[in-house]
Coordinates of C-alpha atoms and ligand atoms in Angstrom, one line a residue:
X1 CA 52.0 82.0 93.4
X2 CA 55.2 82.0 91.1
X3 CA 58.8 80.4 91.9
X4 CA 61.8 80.8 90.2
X5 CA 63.1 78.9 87.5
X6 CA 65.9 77.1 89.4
X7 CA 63.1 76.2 91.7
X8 CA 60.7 75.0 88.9
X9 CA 63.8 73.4 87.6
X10 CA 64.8 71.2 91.1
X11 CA 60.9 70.0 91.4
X12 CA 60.5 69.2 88.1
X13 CA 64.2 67.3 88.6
X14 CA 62.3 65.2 91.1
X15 CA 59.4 63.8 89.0
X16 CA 61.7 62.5 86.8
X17 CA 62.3 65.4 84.0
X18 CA 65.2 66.0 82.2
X19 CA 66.8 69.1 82.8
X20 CA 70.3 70.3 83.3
X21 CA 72.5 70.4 86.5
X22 CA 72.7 73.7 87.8
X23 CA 73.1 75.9 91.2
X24 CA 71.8 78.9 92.3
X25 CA 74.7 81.8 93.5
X26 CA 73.8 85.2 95.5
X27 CA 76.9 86.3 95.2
X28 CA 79.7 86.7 92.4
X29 CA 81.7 84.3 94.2
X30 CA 79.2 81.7 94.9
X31 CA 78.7 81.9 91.0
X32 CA 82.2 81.3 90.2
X33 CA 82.4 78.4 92.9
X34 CA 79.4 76.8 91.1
X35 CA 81.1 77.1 87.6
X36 CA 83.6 75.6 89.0
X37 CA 81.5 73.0 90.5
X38 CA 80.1 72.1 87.2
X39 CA 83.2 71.2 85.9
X40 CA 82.4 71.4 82.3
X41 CA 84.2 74.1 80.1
X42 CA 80.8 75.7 80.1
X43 CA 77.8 76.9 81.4
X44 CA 74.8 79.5 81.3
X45 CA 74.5 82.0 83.9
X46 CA 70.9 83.1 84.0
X47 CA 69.0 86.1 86.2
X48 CA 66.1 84.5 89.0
X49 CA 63.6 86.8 88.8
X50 CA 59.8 86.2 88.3
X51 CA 59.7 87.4 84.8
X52 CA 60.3 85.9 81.1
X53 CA 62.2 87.8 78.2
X54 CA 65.5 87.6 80.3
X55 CA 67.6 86.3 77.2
X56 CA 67.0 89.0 75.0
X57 CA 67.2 91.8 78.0
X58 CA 70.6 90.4 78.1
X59 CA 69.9 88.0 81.7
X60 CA 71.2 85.2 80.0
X61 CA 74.5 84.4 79.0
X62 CA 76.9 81.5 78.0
X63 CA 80.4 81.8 79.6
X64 CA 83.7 79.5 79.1
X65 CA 84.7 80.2 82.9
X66 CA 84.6 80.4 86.5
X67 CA 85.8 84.3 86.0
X68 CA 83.4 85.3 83.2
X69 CA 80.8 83.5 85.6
X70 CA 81.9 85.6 88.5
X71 CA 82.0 89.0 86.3
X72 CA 78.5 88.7 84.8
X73 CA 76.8 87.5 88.0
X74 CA 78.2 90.9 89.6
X75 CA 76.8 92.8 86.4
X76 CA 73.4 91.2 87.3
X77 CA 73.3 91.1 91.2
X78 CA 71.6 93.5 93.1
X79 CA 70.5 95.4 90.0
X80 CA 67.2 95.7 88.2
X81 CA 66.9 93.7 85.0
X82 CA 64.0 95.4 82.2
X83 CA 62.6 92.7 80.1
X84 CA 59.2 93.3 78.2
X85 CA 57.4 91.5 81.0
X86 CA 59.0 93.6 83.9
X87 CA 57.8 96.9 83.2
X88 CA 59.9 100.0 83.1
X89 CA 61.4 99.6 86.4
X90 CA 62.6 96.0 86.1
X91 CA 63.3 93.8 88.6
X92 CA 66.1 93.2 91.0
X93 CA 67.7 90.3 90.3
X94 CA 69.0 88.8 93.5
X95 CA 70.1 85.1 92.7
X96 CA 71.5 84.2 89.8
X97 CA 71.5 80.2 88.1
X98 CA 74.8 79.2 87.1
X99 CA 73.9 75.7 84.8
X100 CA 75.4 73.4 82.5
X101 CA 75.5 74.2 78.9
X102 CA 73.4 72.6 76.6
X103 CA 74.2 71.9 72.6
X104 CA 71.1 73.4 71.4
X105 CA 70.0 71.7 67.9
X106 CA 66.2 73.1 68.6
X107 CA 63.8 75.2 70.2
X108 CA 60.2 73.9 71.1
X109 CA 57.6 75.4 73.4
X110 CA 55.7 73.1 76.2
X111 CA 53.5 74.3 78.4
X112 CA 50.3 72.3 80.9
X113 CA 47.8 74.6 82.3
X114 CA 44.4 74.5 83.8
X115 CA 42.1 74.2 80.7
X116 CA 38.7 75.9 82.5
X117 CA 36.8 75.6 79.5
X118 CA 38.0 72.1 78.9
X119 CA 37.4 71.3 82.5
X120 CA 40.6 69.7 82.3
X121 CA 44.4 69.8 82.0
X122 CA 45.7 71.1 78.7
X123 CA 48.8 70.4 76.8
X124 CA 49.6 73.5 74.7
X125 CA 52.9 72.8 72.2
X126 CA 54.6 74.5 69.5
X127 CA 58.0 74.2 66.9
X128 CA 57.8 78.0 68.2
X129 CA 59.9 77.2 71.0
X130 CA 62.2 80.0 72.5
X131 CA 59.4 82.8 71.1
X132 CA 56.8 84.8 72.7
X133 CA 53.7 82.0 72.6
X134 CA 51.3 84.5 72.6
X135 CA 52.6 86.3 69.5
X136 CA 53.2 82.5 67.7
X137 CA 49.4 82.5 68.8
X138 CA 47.9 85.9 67.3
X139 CA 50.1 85.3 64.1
X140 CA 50.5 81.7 63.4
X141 CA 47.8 79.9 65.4
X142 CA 48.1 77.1 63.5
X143 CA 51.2 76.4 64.8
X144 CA 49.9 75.6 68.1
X145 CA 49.1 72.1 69.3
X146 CA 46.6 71.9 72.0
X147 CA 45.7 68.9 73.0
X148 CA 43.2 67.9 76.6
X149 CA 44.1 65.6 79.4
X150 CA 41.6 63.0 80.3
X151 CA 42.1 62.9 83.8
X152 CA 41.0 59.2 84.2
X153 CA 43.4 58.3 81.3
X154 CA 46.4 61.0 81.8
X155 CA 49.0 60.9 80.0
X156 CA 48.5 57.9 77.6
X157 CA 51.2 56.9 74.7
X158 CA 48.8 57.8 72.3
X159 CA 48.9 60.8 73.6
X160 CA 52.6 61.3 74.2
X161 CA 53.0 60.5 70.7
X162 CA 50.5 63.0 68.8
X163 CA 51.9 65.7 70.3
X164 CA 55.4 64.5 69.9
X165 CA 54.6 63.8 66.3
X166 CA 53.6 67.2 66.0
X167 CA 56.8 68.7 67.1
X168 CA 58.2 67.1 64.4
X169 CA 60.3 64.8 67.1
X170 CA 62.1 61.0 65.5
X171 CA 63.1 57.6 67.1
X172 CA 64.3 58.0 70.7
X173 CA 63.6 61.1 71.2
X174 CA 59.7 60.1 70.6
X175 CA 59.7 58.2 74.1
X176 CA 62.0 60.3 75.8
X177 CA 59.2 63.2 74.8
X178 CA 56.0 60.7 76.1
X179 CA 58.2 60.5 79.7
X180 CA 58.7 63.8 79.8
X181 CA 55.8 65.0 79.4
X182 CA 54.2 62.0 82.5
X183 CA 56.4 63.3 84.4
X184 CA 55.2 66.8 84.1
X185 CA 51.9 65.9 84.1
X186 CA 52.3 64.2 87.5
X187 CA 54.2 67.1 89.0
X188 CA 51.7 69.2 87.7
X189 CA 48.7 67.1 89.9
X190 CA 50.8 66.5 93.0
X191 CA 51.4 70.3 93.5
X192 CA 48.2 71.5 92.7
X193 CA 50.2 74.1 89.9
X194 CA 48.0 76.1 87.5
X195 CA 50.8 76.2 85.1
X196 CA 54.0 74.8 83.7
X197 CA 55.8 76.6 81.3
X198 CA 58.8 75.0 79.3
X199 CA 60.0 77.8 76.7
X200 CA 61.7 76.4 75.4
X201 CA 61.9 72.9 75.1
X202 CA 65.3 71.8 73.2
X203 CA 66.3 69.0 71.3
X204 CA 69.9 68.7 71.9
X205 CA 72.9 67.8 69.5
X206 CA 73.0 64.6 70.5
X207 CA 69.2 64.0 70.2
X208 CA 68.3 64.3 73.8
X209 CA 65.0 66.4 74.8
X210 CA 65.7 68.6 77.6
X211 CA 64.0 71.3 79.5
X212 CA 66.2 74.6 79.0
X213 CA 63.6 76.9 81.1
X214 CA 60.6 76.1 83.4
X215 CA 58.4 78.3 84.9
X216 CA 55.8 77.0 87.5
X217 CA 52.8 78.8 89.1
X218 CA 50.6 77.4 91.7
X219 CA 47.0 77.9 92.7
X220 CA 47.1 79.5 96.1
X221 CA 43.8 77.8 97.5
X222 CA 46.3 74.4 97.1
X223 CA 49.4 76.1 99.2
X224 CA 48.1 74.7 102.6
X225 CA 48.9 70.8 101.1
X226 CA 52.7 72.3 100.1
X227 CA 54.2 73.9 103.0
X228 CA 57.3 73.0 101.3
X229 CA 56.1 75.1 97.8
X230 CA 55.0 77.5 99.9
X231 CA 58.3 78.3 101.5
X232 CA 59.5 79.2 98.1
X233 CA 57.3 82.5 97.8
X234 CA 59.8 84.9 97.2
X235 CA 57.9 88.5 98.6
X236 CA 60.5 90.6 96.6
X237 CA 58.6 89.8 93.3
X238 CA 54.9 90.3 95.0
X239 CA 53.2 93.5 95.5
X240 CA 54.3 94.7 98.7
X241 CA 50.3 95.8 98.9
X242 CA 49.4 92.6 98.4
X243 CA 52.1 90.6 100.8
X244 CA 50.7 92.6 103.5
X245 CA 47.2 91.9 103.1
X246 CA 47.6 88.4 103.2
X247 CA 49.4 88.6 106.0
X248 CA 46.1 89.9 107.5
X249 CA 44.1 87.4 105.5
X250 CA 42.4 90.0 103.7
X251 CA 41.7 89.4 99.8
X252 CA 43.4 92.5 97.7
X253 CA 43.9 93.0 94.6
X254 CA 45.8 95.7 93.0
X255 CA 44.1 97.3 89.9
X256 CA 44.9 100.3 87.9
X257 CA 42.8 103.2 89.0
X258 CA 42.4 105.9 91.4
X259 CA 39.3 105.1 93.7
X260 CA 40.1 102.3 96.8
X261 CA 37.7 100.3 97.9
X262 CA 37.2 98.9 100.9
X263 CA 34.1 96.2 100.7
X264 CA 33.1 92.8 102.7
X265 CA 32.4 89.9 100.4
X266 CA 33.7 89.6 97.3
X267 CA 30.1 89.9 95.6
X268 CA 29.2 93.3 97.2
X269 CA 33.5 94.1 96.4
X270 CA 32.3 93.3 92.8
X271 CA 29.6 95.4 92.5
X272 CA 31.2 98.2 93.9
X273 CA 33.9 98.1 91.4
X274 CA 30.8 98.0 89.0
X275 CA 29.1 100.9 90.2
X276 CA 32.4 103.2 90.4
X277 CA 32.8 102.2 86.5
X278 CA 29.3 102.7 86.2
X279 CA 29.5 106.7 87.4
X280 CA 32.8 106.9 85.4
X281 CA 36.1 106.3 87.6
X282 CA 38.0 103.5 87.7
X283 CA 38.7 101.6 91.3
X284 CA 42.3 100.9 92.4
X285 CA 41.7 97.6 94.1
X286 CA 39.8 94.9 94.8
X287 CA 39.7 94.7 98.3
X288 CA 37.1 92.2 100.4
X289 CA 37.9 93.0 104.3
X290 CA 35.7 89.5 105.0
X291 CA 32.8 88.6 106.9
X292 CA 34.0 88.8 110.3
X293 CA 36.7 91.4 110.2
X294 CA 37.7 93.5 113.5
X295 CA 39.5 96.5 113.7
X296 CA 42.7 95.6 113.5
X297 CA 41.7 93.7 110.2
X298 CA 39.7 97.2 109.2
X299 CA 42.2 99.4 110.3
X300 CA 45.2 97.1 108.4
X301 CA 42.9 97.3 104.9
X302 CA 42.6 101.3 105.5
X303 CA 46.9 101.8 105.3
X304 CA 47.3 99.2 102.6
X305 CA 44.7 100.9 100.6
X306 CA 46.2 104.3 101.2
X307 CA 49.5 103.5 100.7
X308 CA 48.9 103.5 96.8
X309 CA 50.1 106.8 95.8
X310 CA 47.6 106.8 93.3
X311 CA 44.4 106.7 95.5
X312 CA 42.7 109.9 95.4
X313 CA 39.5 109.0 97.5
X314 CA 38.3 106.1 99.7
X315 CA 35.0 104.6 99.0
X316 CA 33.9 101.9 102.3
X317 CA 30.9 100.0 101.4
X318 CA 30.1 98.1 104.2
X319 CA 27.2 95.4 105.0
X320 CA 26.9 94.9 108.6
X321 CA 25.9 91.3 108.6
X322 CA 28.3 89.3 110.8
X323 CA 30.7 92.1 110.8
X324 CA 29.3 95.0 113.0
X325 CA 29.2 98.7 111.4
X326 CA 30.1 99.8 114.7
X327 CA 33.4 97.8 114.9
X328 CA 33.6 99.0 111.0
X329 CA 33.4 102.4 112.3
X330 CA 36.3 102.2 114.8
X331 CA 39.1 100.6 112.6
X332 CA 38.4 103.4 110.2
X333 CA 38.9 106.1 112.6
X334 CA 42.0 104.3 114.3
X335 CA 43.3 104.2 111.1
X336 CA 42.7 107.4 109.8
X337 CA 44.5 108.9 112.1
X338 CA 47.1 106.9 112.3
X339 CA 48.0 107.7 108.6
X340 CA 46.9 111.2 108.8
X341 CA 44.0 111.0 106.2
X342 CA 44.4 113.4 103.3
X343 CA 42.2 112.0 100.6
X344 CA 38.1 112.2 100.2
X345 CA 36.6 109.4 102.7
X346 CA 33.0 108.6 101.3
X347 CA 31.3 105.6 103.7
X348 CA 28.4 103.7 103.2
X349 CA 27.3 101.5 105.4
X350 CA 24.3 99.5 106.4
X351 CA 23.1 96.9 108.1
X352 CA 24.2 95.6 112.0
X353 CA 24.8 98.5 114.5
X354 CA 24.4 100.9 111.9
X355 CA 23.8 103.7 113.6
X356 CA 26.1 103.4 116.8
X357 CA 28.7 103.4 113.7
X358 CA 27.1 106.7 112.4
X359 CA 27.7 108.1 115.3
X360 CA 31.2 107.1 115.9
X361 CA 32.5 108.3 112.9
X362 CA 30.6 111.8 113.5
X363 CA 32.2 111.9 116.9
X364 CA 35.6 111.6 115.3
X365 CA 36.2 114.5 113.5
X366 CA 37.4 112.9 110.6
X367 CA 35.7 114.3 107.8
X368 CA 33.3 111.6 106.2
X369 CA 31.4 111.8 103.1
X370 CA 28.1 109.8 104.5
X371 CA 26.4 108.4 101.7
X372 CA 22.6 107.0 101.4
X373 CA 22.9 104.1 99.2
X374 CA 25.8 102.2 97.2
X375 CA 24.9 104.6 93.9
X376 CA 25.0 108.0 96.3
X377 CA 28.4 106.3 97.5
X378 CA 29.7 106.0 94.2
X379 CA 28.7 108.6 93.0
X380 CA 30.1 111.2 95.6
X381 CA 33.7 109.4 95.6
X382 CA 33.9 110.1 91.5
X383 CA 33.1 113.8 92.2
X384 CA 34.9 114.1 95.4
X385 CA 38.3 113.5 92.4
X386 CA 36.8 115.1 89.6
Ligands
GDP1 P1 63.8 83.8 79.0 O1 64.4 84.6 77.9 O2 63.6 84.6 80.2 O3 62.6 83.0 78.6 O4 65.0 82.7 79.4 P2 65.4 81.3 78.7 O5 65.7 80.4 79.8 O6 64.3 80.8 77.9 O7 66.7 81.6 77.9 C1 66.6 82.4 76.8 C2 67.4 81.8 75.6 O8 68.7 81.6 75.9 C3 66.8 80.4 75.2 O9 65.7 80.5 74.4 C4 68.0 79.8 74.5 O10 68.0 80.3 73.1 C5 69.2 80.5 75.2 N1 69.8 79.5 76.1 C6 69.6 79.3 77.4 N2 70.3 78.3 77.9 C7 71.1 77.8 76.8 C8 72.1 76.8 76.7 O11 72.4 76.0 77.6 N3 72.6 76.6 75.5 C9 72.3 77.4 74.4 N4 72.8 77.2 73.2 N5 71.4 78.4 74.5 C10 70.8 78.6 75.7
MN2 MN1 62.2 81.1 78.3

């Protein structure tokens, strides 16, 4: 899960981490009250949504008062904003950040993340601050500094100081960097995140390190612990697909093709996405209904999956081991006709009840590709589109 910045900013505020006073607006008036607020001669009003590349899509701006604040948050509100990571429809931005200005001297990158390969925490940092990483990477990889967390030493002085070293950072600013980055670190731990993004990381005029952007994600399978992190999920910058499936605690995944499939257990899910690359289509989900789903659960899976426009046949591959085909059977039919079914419905099943299920779904009416096996399955549902 992703916040905001002005959220990433206020929790990494609490662990002790510089960065710079600030409060969110929603409307043009709120953001002219919080200019005012500041009262400094200036500050940076910057667009919340859950993508990077604002400042050169023009979502960032530094303003010398509470007037210009109020004009460029009503530019921004309500309207999309198109960086390179928003695709071409942008996003809405719906909250602005009006925050102090900082006297920016330089730009450094930070960032912690779950090193899998390392089996660890990673530091990743870079003079390439304010840049594209990923592009600092590809080109000039040796201007990355990567450096792993012991996690029974964390964040030792030693190693505060070789990475501070090599971002070229002198005298106070060299401890100030070493504090930061514990602090970080700790927040990082204590809210089970998966990353923490600080792009950049400045060095101000007068020599103080401070973090200019954040951007926190969090491993889901940790939310439970946060209740308070997990209030912060903002389901305007989710897949509407995908807020609704968890709301049914079913395990979807949007991909980019044209086939859904509708699967229990993530292994069997896998392999079916396999098999339907195998006979040459691509699948337009990942979509594991669970063990014991009902047919409510069923039935919830079968609308989600057909309301992607791009879905031009369902493929249900279905072990009846816990879950009963029969039950199976019945969520698919409620739901079929509750959404009217106008695609190619190719079902596989097996196991549990299999043939009461049969037999449901032939007294239905709805028209059902039966297939044999999982390769007769997939490969009816690629010609059933081609
Ligand atoms: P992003 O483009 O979405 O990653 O948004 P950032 O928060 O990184 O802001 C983009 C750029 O705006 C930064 O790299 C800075 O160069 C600039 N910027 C943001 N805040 C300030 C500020 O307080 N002072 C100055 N001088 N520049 C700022
Ligand atoms: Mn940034």
């Amino acid at each position: 899960m992703n916040i905001h910045e002005f959220q990433a900013k206020q929790i990494l505020g609490r662990f002790g981490a510089p960065v710079p006073k600030g409060q969110p607006a929603a409307t043009p008036e709120e953001a002219a009250a919080a200019f005012k607020a500041l009262g400094q001669p200036r500050a940076v009003v910057k667009a919340q949504i859950h993508a990077g590349g604002r400042g050169k899509a023009g979502g960032v701006k530094l303003l010398s008062s509470a007037d210009e604040a109020r004009e460029f948050a009503a530019k921004l509100l309500g309207k999309p904003l198109v960086t390179h990571q928003t695709g071409p429809q942008g996003r809405v931005v719906r909250r602005v950040y009006v925050e102090e200005a900082s006297n920016v001297a330089r730009e450094l990158y930070l960032g912690l993340l779950v090193d899998r390969k390392a089996q660890a925490v990673s530091v990743i940092a870079s003079t390439e601050g304010g840049m594209d990483i990923e592009e600092v990477a590809a080109k000039t990889p040796e201007k990355i500094i990567t450096e792993t967390i012991d996690p029974l030493l964390g964040i030792s002085g030693f190693l505060g100081r070789k990475v501070a070293f090599g971002l070229g950072l002198k005298d106070k600013q060299v401890n100030q960097f070493v504090g930061l980055l514990a602090s970080l670190y700790r927040a990082f731990l204590e809210t089970d995140a998966s990353l923490i993004e600080i792009n950049p990381l400045v060095v101000t005029a007068d020599g103080r390190v401070v973090c200019l952007d954040a951007k926190m994600s969090f491993d889901d399978n940790g939310l439970f612990r946060h209740p308070d992190i997990r209030e912060l999920r903002d389901a305007n910058e989710e897949d509407p697909a995908e807020t609704e499936a968890a709301k049914y605690d079913l395990s979807y995944i949007h991909l980019d093709g044209n086939i859904g499939c509708m699967v229990n257990g993530a292994g069997l899910a896998m392999a079916t996405m396999d098999i339907v690359k195998y006979y040459g289509a691509e699948p337009a989900n990942f979509l594991d209904v669970g063990g014991g789903a009902n047919a409510e659960k069923v039935s919830a899976a079968f609308r989600i999956l057909l309301s992607d426009p791009r879905v031009k046949a369902v493929l249900i591959n279905i072990f009846g081991g816990i879950m009963r085909c029969d039950v199976l059977a019945e969520g698919v039919v409620k739901a079929a006709r509750e959404v009217n079914l106008s695609v190619p419905l190719v079902v596989r099943m097996e196991g549990t009840n299999v043939e009461q299920g049969k037999q449901i779904l032939k007294d239905s009416g709805i028209k059902v590709i039966a297939a044999a096996d999982m390769a007769d399955a997939a490969r009816r549902v690629v010609e059933a589109i081609s």
